Short mmCIF file of C-alpha atoms and ligand atoms in Angstrom, two decimals:
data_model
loop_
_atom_site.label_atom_id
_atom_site.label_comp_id
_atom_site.label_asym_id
_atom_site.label_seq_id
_atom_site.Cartn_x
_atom_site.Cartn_y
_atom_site.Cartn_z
CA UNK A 842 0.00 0.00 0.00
CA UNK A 843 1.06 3.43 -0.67
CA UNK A 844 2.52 6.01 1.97
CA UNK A 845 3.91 9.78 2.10
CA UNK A 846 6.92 10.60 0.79
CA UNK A 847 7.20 13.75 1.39
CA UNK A 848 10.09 15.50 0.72
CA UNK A 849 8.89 14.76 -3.15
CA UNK A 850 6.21 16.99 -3.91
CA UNK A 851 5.69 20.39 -3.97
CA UNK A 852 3.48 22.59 -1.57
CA UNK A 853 1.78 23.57 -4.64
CA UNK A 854 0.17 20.83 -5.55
CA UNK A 855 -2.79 21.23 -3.50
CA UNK A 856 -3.54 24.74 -4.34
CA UNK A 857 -7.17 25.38 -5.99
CA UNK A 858 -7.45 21.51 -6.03
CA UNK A 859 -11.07 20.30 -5.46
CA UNK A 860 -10.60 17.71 -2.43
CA UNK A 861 -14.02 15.98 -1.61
CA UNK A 862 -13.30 14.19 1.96
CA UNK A 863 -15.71 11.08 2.74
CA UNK A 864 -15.91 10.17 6.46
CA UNK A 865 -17.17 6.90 7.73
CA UNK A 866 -18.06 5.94 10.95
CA UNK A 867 -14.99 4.74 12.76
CA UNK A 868 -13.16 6.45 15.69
CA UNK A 869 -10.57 7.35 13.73
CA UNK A 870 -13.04 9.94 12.40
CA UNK A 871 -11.57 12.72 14.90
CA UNK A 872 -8.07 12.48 12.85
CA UNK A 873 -10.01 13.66 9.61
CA UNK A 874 -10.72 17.17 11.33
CA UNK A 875 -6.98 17.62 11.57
CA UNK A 876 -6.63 16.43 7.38
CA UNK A 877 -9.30 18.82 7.07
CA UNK A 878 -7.71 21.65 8.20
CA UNK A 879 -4.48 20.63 6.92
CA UNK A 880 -5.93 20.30 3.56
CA UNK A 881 -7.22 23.73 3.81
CA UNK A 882 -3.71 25.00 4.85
CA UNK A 883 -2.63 23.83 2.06
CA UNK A 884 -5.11 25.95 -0.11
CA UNK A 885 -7.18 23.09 -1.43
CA UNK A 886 -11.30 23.53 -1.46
CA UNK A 887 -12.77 21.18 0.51
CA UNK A 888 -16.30 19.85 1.20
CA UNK A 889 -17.14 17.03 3.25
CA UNK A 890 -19.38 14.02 3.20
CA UNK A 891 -20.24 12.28 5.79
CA UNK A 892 -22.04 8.66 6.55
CA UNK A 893 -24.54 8.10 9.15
CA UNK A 894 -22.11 6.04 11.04
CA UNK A 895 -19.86 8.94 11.00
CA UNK A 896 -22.16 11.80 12.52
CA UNK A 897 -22.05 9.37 15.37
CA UNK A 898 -18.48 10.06 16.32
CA UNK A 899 -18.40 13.45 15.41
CA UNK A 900 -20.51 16.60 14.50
CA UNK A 901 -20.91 17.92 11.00
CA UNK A 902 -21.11 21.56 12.37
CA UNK A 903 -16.71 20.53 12.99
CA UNK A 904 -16.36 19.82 9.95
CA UNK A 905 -18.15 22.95 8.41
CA UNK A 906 -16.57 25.15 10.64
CA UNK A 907 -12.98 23.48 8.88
CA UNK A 908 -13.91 23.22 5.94
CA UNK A 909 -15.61 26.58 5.60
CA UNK A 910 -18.80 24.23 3.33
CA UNK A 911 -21.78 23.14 4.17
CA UNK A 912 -21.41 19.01 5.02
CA UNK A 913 -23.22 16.96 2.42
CA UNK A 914 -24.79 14.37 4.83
CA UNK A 915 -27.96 12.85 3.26
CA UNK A 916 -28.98 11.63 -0.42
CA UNK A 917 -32.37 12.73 -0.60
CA UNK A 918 -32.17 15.94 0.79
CA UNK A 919 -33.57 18.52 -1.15
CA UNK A 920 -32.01 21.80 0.26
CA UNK A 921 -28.41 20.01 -0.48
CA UNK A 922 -29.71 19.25 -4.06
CA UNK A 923 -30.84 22.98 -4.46
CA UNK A 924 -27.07 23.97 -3.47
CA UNK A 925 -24.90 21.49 -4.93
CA UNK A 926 -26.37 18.17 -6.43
CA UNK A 927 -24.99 14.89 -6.00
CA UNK A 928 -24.51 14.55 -9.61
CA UNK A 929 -22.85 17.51 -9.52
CA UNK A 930 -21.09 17.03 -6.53
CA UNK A 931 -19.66 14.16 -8.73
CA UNK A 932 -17.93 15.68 -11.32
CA UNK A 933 -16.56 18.40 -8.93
CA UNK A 934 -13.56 16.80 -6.73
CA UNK A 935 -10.04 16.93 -8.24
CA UNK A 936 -9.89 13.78 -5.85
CA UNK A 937 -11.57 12.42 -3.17
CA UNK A 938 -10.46 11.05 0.07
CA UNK A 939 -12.47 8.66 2.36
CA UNK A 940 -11.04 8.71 5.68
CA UNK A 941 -11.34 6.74 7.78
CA UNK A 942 -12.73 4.02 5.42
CA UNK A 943 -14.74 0.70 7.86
CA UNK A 944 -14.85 -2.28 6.48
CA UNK A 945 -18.28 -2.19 5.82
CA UNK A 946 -17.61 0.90 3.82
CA UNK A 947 -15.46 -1.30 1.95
CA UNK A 948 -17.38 -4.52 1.43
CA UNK A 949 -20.38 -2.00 0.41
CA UNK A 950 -18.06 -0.13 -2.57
CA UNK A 951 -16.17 -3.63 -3.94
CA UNK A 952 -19.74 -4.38 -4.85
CA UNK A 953 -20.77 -1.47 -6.56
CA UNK A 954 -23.34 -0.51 -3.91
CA UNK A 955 -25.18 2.78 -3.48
CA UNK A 956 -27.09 3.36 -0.41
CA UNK A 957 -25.12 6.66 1.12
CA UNK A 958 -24.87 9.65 -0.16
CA UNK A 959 -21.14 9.04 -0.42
CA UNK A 960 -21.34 5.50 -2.18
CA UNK A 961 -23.30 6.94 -4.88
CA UNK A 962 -20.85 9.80 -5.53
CA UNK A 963 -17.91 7.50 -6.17
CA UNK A 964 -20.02 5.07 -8.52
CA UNK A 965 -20.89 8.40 -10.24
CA UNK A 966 -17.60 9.85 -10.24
CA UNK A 967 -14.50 9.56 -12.34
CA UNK A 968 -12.31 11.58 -10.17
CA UNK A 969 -8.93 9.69 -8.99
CA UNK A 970 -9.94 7.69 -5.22
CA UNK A 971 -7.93 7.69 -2.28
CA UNK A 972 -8.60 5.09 0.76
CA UNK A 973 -7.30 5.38 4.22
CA UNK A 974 -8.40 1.98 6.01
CA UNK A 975 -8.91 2.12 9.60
CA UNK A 976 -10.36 -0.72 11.48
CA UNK A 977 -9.69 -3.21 13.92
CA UNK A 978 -6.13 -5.35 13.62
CA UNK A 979 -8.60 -8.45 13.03
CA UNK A 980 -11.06 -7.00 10.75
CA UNK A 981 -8.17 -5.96 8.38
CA UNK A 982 -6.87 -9.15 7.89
CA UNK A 983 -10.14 -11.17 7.81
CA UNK A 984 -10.15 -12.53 4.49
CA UNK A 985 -13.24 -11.25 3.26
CA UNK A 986 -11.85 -7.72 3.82
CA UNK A 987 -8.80 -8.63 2.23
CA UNK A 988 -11.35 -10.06 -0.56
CA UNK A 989 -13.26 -6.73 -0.97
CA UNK A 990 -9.69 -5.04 -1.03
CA UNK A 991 -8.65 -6.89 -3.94
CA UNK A 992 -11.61 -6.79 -6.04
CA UNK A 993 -11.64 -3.24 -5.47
CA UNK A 994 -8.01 -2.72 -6.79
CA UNK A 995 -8.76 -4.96 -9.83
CA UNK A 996 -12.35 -3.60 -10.68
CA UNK A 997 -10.80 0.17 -10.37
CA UNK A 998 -6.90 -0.11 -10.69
CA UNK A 999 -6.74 2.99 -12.45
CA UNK A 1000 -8.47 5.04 -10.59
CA UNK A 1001 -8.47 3.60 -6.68
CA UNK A 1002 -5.30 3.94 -4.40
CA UNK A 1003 -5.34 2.61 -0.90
CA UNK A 1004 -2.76 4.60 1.98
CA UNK A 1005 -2.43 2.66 4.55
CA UNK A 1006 -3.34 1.51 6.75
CA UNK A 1007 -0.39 1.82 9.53
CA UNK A 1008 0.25 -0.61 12.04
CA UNK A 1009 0.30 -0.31 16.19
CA UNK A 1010 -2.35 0.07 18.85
CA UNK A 1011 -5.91 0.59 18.24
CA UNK A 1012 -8.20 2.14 20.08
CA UNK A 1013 -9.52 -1.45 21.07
CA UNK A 1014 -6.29 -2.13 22.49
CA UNK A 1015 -5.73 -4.46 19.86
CA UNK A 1016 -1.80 -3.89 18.20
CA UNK A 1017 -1.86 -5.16 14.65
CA UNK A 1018 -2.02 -3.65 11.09
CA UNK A 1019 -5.84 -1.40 10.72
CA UNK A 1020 -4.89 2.09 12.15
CA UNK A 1021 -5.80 4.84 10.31
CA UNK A 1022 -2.41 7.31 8.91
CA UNK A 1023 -1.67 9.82 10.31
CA UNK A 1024 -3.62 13.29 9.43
CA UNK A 1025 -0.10 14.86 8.33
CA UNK A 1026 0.69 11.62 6.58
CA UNK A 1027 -2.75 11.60 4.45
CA UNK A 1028 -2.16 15.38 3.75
CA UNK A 1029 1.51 14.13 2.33
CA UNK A 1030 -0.03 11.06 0.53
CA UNK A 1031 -3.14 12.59 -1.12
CA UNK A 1032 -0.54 15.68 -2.75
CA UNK A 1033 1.61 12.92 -3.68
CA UNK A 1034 -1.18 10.69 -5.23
CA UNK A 1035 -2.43 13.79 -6.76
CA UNK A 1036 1.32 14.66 -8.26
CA UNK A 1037 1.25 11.29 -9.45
CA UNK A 1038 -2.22 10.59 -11.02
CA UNK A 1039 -2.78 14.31 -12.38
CA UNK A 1040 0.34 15.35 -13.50
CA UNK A 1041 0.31 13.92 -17.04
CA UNK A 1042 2.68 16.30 -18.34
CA UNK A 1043 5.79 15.85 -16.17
CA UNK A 1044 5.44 12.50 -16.31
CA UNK A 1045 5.21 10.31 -12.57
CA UNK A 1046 8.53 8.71 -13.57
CA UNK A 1047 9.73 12.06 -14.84
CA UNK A 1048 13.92 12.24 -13.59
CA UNK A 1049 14.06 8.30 -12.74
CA UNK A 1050 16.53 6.03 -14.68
CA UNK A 1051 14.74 2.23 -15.23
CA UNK A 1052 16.64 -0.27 -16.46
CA UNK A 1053 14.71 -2.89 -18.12
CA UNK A 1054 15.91 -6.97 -19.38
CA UNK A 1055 13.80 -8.02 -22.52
CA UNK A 1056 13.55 -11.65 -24.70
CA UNK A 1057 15.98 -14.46 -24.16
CA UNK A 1058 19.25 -15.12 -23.45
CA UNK A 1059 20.96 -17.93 -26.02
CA UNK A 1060 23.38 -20.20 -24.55
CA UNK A 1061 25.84 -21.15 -26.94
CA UNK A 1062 27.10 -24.97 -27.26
CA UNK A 1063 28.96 -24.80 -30.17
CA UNK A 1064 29.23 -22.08 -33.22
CA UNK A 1065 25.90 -22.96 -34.65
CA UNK A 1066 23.83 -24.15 -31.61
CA UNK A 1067 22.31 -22.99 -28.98
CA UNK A 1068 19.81 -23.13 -25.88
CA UNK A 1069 17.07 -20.54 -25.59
CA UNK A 1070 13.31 -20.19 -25.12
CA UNK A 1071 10.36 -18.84 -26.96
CA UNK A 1072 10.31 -15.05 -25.40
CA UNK A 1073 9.69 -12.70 -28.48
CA UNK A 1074 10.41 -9.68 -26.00
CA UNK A 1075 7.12 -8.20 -26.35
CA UNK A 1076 6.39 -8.19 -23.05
CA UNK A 1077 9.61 -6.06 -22.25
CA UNK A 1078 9.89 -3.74 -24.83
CA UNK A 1079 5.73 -2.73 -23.98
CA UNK A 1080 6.81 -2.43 -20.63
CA UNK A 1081 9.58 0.06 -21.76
CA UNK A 1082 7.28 1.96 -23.96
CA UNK A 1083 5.09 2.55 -21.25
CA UNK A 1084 8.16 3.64 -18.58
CA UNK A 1085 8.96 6.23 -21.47
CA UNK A 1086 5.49 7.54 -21.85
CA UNK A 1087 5.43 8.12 -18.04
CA UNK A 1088 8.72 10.52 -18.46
CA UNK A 1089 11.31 7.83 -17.49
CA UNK A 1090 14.82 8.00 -19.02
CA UNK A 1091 14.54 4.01 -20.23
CA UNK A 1092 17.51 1.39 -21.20
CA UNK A 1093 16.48 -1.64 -22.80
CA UNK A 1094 19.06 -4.46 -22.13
CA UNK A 1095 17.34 -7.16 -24.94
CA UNK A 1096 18.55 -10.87 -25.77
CA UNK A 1097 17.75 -11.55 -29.43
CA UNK A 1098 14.26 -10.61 -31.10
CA UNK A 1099 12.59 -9.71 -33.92
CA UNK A 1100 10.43 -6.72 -33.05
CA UNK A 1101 10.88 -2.63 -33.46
CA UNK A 1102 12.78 -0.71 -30.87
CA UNK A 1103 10.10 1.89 -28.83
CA UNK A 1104 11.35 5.41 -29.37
CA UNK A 1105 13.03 7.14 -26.93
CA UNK A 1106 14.53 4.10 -25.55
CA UNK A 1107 18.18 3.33 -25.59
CA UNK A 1108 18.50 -0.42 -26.10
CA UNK A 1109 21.88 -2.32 -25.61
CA UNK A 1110 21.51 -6.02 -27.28
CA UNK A 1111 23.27 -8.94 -25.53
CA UNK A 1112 23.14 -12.86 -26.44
CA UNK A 1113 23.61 -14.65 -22.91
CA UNK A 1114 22.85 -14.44 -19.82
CA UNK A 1115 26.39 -13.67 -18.86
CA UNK A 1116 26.02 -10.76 -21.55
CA UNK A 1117 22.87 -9.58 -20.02
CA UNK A 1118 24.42 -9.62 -16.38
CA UNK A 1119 27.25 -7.65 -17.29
CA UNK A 1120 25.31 -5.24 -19.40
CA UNK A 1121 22.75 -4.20 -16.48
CA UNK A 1122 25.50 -4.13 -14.67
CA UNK A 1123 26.87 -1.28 -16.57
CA UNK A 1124 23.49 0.32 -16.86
CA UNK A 1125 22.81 0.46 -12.61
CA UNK A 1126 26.42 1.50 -12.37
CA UNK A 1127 25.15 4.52 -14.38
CA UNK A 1128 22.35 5.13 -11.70
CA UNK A 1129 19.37 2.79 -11.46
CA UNK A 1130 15.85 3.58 -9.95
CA UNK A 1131 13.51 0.66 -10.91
CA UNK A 1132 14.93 -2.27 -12.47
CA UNK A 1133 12.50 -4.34 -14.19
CA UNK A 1134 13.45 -8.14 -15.46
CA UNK A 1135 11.06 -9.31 -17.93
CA UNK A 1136 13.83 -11.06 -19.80
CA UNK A 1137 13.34 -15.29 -19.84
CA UNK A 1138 17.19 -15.48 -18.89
CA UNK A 1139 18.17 -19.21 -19.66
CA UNK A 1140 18.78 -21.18 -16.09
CA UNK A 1141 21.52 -22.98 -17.29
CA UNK A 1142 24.43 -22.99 -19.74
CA UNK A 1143 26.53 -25.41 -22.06
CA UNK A 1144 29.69 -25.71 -19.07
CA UNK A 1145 31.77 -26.23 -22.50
CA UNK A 1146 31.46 -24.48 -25.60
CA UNK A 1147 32.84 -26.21 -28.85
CA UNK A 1148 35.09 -24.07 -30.75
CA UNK A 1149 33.92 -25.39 -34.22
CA UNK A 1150 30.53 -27.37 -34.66
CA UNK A 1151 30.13 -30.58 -33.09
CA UNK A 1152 30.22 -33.60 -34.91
CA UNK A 1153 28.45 -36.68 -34.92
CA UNK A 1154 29.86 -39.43 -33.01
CA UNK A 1155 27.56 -42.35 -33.81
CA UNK A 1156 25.85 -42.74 -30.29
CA UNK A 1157 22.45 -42.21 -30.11
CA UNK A 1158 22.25 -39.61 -27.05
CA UNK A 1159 24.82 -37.05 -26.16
CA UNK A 1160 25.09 -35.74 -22.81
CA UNK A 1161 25.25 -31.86 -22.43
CA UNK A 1162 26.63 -30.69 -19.43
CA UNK A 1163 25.03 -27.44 -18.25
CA UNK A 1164 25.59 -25.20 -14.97
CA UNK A 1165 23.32 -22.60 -13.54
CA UNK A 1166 23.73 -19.50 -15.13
CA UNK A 1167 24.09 -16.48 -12.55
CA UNK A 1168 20.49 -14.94 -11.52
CA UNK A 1169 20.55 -11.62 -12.65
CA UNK A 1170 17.29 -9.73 -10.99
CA UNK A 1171 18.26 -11.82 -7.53
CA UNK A 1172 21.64 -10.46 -7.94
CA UNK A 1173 20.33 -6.62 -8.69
CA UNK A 1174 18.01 -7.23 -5.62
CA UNK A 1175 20.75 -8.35 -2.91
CA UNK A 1176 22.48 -5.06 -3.64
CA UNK A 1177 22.37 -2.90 -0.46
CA UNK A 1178 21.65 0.20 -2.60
CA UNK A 1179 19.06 -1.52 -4.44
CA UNK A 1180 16.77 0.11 -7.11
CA UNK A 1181 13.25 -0.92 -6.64
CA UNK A 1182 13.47 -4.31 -8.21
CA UNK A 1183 10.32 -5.91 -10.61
CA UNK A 1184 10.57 -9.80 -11.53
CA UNK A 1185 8.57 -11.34 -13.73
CA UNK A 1186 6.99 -15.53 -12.85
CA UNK A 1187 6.56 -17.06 -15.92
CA UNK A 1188 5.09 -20.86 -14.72
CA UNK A 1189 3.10 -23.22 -16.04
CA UNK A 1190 1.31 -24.20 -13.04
CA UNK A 1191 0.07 -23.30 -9.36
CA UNK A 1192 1.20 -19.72 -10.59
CA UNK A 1193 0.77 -17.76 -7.48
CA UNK A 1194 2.44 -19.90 -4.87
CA UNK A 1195 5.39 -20.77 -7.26
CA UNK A 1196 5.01 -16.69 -8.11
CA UNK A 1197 5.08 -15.72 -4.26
CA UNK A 1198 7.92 -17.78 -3.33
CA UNK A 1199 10.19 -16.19 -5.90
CA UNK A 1200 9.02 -12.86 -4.50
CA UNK A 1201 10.42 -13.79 -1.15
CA UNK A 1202 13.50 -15.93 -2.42
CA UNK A 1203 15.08 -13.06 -4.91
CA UNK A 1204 14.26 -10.30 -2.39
CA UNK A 1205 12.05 -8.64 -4.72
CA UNK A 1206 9.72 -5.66 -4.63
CA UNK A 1207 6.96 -6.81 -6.86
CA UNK A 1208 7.03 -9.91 -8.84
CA UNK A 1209 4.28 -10.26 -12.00
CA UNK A 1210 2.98 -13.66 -12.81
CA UNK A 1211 2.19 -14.92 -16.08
CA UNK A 1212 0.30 -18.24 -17.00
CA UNK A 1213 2.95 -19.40 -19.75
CA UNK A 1214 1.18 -22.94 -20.55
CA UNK A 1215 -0.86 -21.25 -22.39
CA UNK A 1216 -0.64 -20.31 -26.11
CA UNK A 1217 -2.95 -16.98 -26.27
CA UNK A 1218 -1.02 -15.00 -23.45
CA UNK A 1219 2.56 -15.46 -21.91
CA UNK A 1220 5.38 -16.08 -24.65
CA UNK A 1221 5.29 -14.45 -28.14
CA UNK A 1222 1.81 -13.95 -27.89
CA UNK A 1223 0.60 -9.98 -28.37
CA UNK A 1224 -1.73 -10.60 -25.37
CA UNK A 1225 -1.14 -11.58 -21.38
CA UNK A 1226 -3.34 -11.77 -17.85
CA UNK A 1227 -1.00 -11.25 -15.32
CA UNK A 1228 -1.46 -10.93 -11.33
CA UNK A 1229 0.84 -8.06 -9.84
CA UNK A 1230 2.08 -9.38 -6.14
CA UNK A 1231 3.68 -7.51 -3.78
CA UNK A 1232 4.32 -8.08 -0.32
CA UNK A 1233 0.63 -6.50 0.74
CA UNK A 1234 -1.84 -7.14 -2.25
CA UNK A 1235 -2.35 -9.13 -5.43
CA UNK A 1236 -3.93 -7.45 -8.27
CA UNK A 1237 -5.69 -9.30 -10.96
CA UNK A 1238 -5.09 -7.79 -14.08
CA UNK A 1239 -7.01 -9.67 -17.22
CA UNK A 1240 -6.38 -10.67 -20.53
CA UNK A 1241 -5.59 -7.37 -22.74
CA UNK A 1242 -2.54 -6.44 -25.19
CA UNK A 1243 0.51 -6.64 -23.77
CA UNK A 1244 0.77 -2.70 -24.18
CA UNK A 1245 -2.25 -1.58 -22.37
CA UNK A 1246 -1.13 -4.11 -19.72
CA UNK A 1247 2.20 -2.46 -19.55
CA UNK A 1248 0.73 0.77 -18.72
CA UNK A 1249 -1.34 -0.79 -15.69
CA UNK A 1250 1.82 -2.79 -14.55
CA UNK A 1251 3.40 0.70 -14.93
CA UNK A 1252 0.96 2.55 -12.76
CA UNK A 1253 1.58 0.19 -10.11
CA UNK A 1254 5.44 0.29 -9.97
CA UNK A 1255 4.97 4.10 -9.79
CA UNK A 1256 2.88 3.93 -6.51
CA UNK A 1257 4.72 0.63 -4.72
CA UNK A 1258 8.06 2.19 -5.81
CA UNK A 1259 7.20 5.31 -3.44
CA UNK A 1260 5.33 3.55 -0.78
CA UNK A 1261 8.98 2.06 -0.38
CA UNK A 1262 11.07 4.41 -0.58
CA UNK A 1263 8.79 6.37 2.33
CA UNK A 1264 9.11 3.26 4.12
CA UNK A 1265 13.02 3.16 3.75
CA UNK A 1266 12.84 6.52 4.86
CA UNK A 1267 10.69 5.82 7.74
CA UNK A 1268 13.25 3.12 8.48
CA UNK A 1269 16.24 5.10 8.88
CA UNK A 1270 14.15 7.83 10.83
CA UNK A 1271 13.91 4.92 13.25
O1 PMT B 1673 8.96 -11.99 -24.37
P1 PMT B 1673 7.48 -12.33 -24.55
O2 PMT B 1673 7.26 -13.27 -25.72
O3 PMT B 1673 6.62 -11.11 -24.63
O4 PMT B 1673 7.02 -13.17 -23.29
C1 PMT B 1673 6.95 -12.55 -22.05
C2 PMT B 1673 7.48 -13.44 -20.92
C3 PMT B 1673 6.58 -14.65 -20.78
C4 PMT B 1673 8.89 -13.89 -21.24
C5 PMT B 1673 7.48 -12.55 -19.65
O5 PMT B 1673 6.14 -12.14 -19.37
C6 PMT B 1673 8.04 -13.33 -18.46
O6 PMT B 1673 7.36 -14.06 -17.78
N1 PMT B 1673 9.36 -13.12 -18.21
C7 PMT B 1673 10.10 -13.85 -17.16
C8 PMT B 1673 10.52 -15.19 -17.69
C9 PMT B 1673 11.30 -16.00 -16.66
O7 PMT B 1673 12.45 -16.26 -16.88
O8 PMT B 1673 10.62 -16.28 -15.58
P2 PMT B 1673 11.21 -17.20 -14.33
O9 PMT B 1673 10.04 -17.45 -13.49
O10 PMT B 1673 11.99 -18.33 -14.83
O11 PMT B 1673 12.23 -16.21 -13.61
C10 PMT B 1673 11.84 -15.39 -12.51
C11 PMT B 1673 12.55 -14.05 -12.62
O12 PMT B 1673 13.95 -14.22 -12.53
C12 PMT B 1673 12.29 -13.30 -13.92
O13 PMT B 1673 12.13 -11.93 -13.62
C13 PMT B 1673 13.55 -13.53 -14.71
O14 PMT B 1673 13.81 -12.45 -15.60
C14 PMT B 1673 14.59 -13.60 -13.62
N2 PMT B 1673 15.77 -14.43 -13.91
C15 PMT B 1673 15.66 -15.78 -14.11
C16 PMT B 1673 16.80 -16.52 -14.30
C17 PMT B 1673 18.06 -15.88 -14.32
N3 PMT B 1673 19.16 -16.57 -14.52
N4 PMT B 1673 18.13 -14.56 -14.14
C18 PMT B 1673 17.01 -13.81 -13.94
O15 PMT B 1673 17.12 -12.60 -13.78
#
């Protein structure tokens, strides 16, 4: 999930913006006065909706008084639709923020339900969606949330972001993961998620260097032989595209294919793995902030390579001896400077538990899994479903071009790669 990072953005990216705060009823309600006013500090407009549940824990006159708007409490409520209407109040937010988000709130929008006020503004709205969870420790991690969480994410990747929620003690007395962020922290994180989301023209990877593996590596045996695979490098190259469209400066390290270069991309062509490994190598030396390895790197190598081309001997079978080629993206990721590192699964079955395991075994950020069995997605196909796993959330993303599923893998890099470096910097804080 995504957190502040604020040294990042500028103070100015709140100013004018429309910020339309949603309030549920959880006790962390009290900490959305203080994102109110910070909000408002910041020179952003704000009005304020609030849930039944939510007028329970605190008074809408508080929020009024902060926000300097009426508070939009009730759907059918005909002096509100006299001022403002809720179609209106729609279209009008920049963004909107629901904080503190219940569960229930949730369950009710992963299912497209609209029986509030503020559910039926985000079903009618196309405005960019910010979440701040805040529930109890148990709650959070109940599967069914975690459920609701997911099918939100997938149903509305583009346009939903989750921050949080932290971990520590709840007002329960519960310690676990469900506490709402910090007002100053939400302030940070909806700038930044605005920054990111709205400013098309800078770019969100604008001034970061991502290095990028591509196709396959070919192990040689002898001058005319080799080992490979059936990557075309689609995959990779889409994914590069799409780093360039979002302002990043791009290298392209590609094993052999047949397909165009993307513009603006500087690609450096290698044949085997130990090619590749010495080539991104080069490239992180040169400064590296997300490396991404789409590449199907051979596992294992000829330990000999003939000189001239082998002969026939008159036996039937010839044994090859290979040996494990080095693992590049495992290698990028043990680094103790590492760039935010991106692997790709590519398995033929039980995808996500082989996919999660190489998550955790090459120390990686995000790892993308790809059903490669079959013949209309995965290798050399245009097309490919993937799920994007990271260490808090798996996001379905369904069968679509392998460009237009670059951009969404793309999106998601841009918001995990700065949840982690705010954690990093949270880290060394501590
Ligand atoms: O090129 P296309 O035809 O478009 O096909 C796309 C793809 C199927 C090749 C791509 O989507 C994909 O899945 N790429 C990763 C292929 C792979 O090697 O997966 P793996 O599960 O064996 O490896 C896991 C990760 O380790 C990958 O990020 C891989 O790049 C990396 N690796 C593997 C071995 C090695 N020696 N070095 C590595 O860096």
């Amino acid at each position: 999930m995504f957190q502040a990072n604020q040294a990042s953005f500028s103070m100015a990216t709140l100013n004018g913006k429309n910020i339309l705060l949603g309030i549920t009823g959880g006790i962390a309600a009290y900490k959305s006065a203080e994102l109110c006013r910070l909000l408002r500090k910041q020179n952003a407009v704000v009005r304020v909706v609030m849930t039944r549940g939510a007028c329970e824990f605190i008074s809408p006159l508080t929020f009024q008084a902060l926000s300097g708007n009426p508070v939009h409490t009730q759907l059918l409520d005909s002096d509100a639709e006299a001022g403002m209407g809720h179609i209106e109040l729609a279209k009008w937010p920049d963004l909107i923020i629901v904080a503190p988000a219940t569960a229930n709130f949730i369950a009710k929008y992963s299912q497209g339900l609209a029986d509030d006020l503020l559910l039926t503004l985000l079903i009618a709205s196309t405005a960019p969606v910010a979440i701040a969870p805040a529930m109890n420790q148990a709650m959070w991690s109940n599967p069914l949330t975690q459920r609701n969480i997911r099918e939100l994410q997938t149903a509305l990747l583009e346009q939903v972001t989750f921050l949080g929620p932290a971990e520590g003690e709840q007002a329960c007395g519960d310690i676990g993961a469900g506490r709402m962020l910090e007002a100053s922290e939400l302030c940070d994180a909806v700038e930044e998620v605005l920054a990111v989301l709205l400013d098309a023209d800078a770019g969100p990877l604008s001034g970061q260097r991502v290095v990028i593996t591509a196709g396959p590596t070919r192990e040689a045996i002898d001058p005319v032989r080799y080992i490979s695979n059936h990557s075309s490098g689609k995959m990779g190259y889409a994914l590069a595209a799409a780093c360039a469209e979002q302002g990043a400066d791009v290298v392209l390290v590609s094993g052999p294919v047949q397909i165009e270069r993307p513009k603006q991309v500087k690609v450096a062509m290698v044949e085997s793995a130990t090619e590749m490994m010495s080539s991104v190598d080069q490239e992180i030396a040169l400064g590296c902030d997300i490396f991404i390895s789409a590449a199907a790197v051979a596992d294992y190598s000829p330990v000999m390579v003939a000189d001239q081309k082998m002969k026939k001997k008159g036996e039937d079978d010839v044994v090859l001896n290979l040996t494990q080629n080095v693992d590049i993206v495992a290698t990028v990721a043990a680094r103790p400077s590492k760039p935010y590192v991106v692997g790709f699964a590519a398995e033929t079955n039980d995808v996500l538990n082989y996919a999660k395991g190489k998550l955790v075994k090459k120390n990686l950020d995000m790892i993308v899994a790809n059903d490669v069995s079959r013949s209309d997605i995965g290798f050399n196909s245009d097309h490919n479903a993937v799920h994007i796993i990271t260490a808090n959330e798996i996001i379905e993303v369904p069968k679509q071009s392998k460009k237009e599923l670059a951009r969404s893998i793309v999106k998601s890099i841009v918001l995990n790669s700065k949840t982690r470096k705010s954690t990093t910097k949270l880290d060394k804080k501590g």
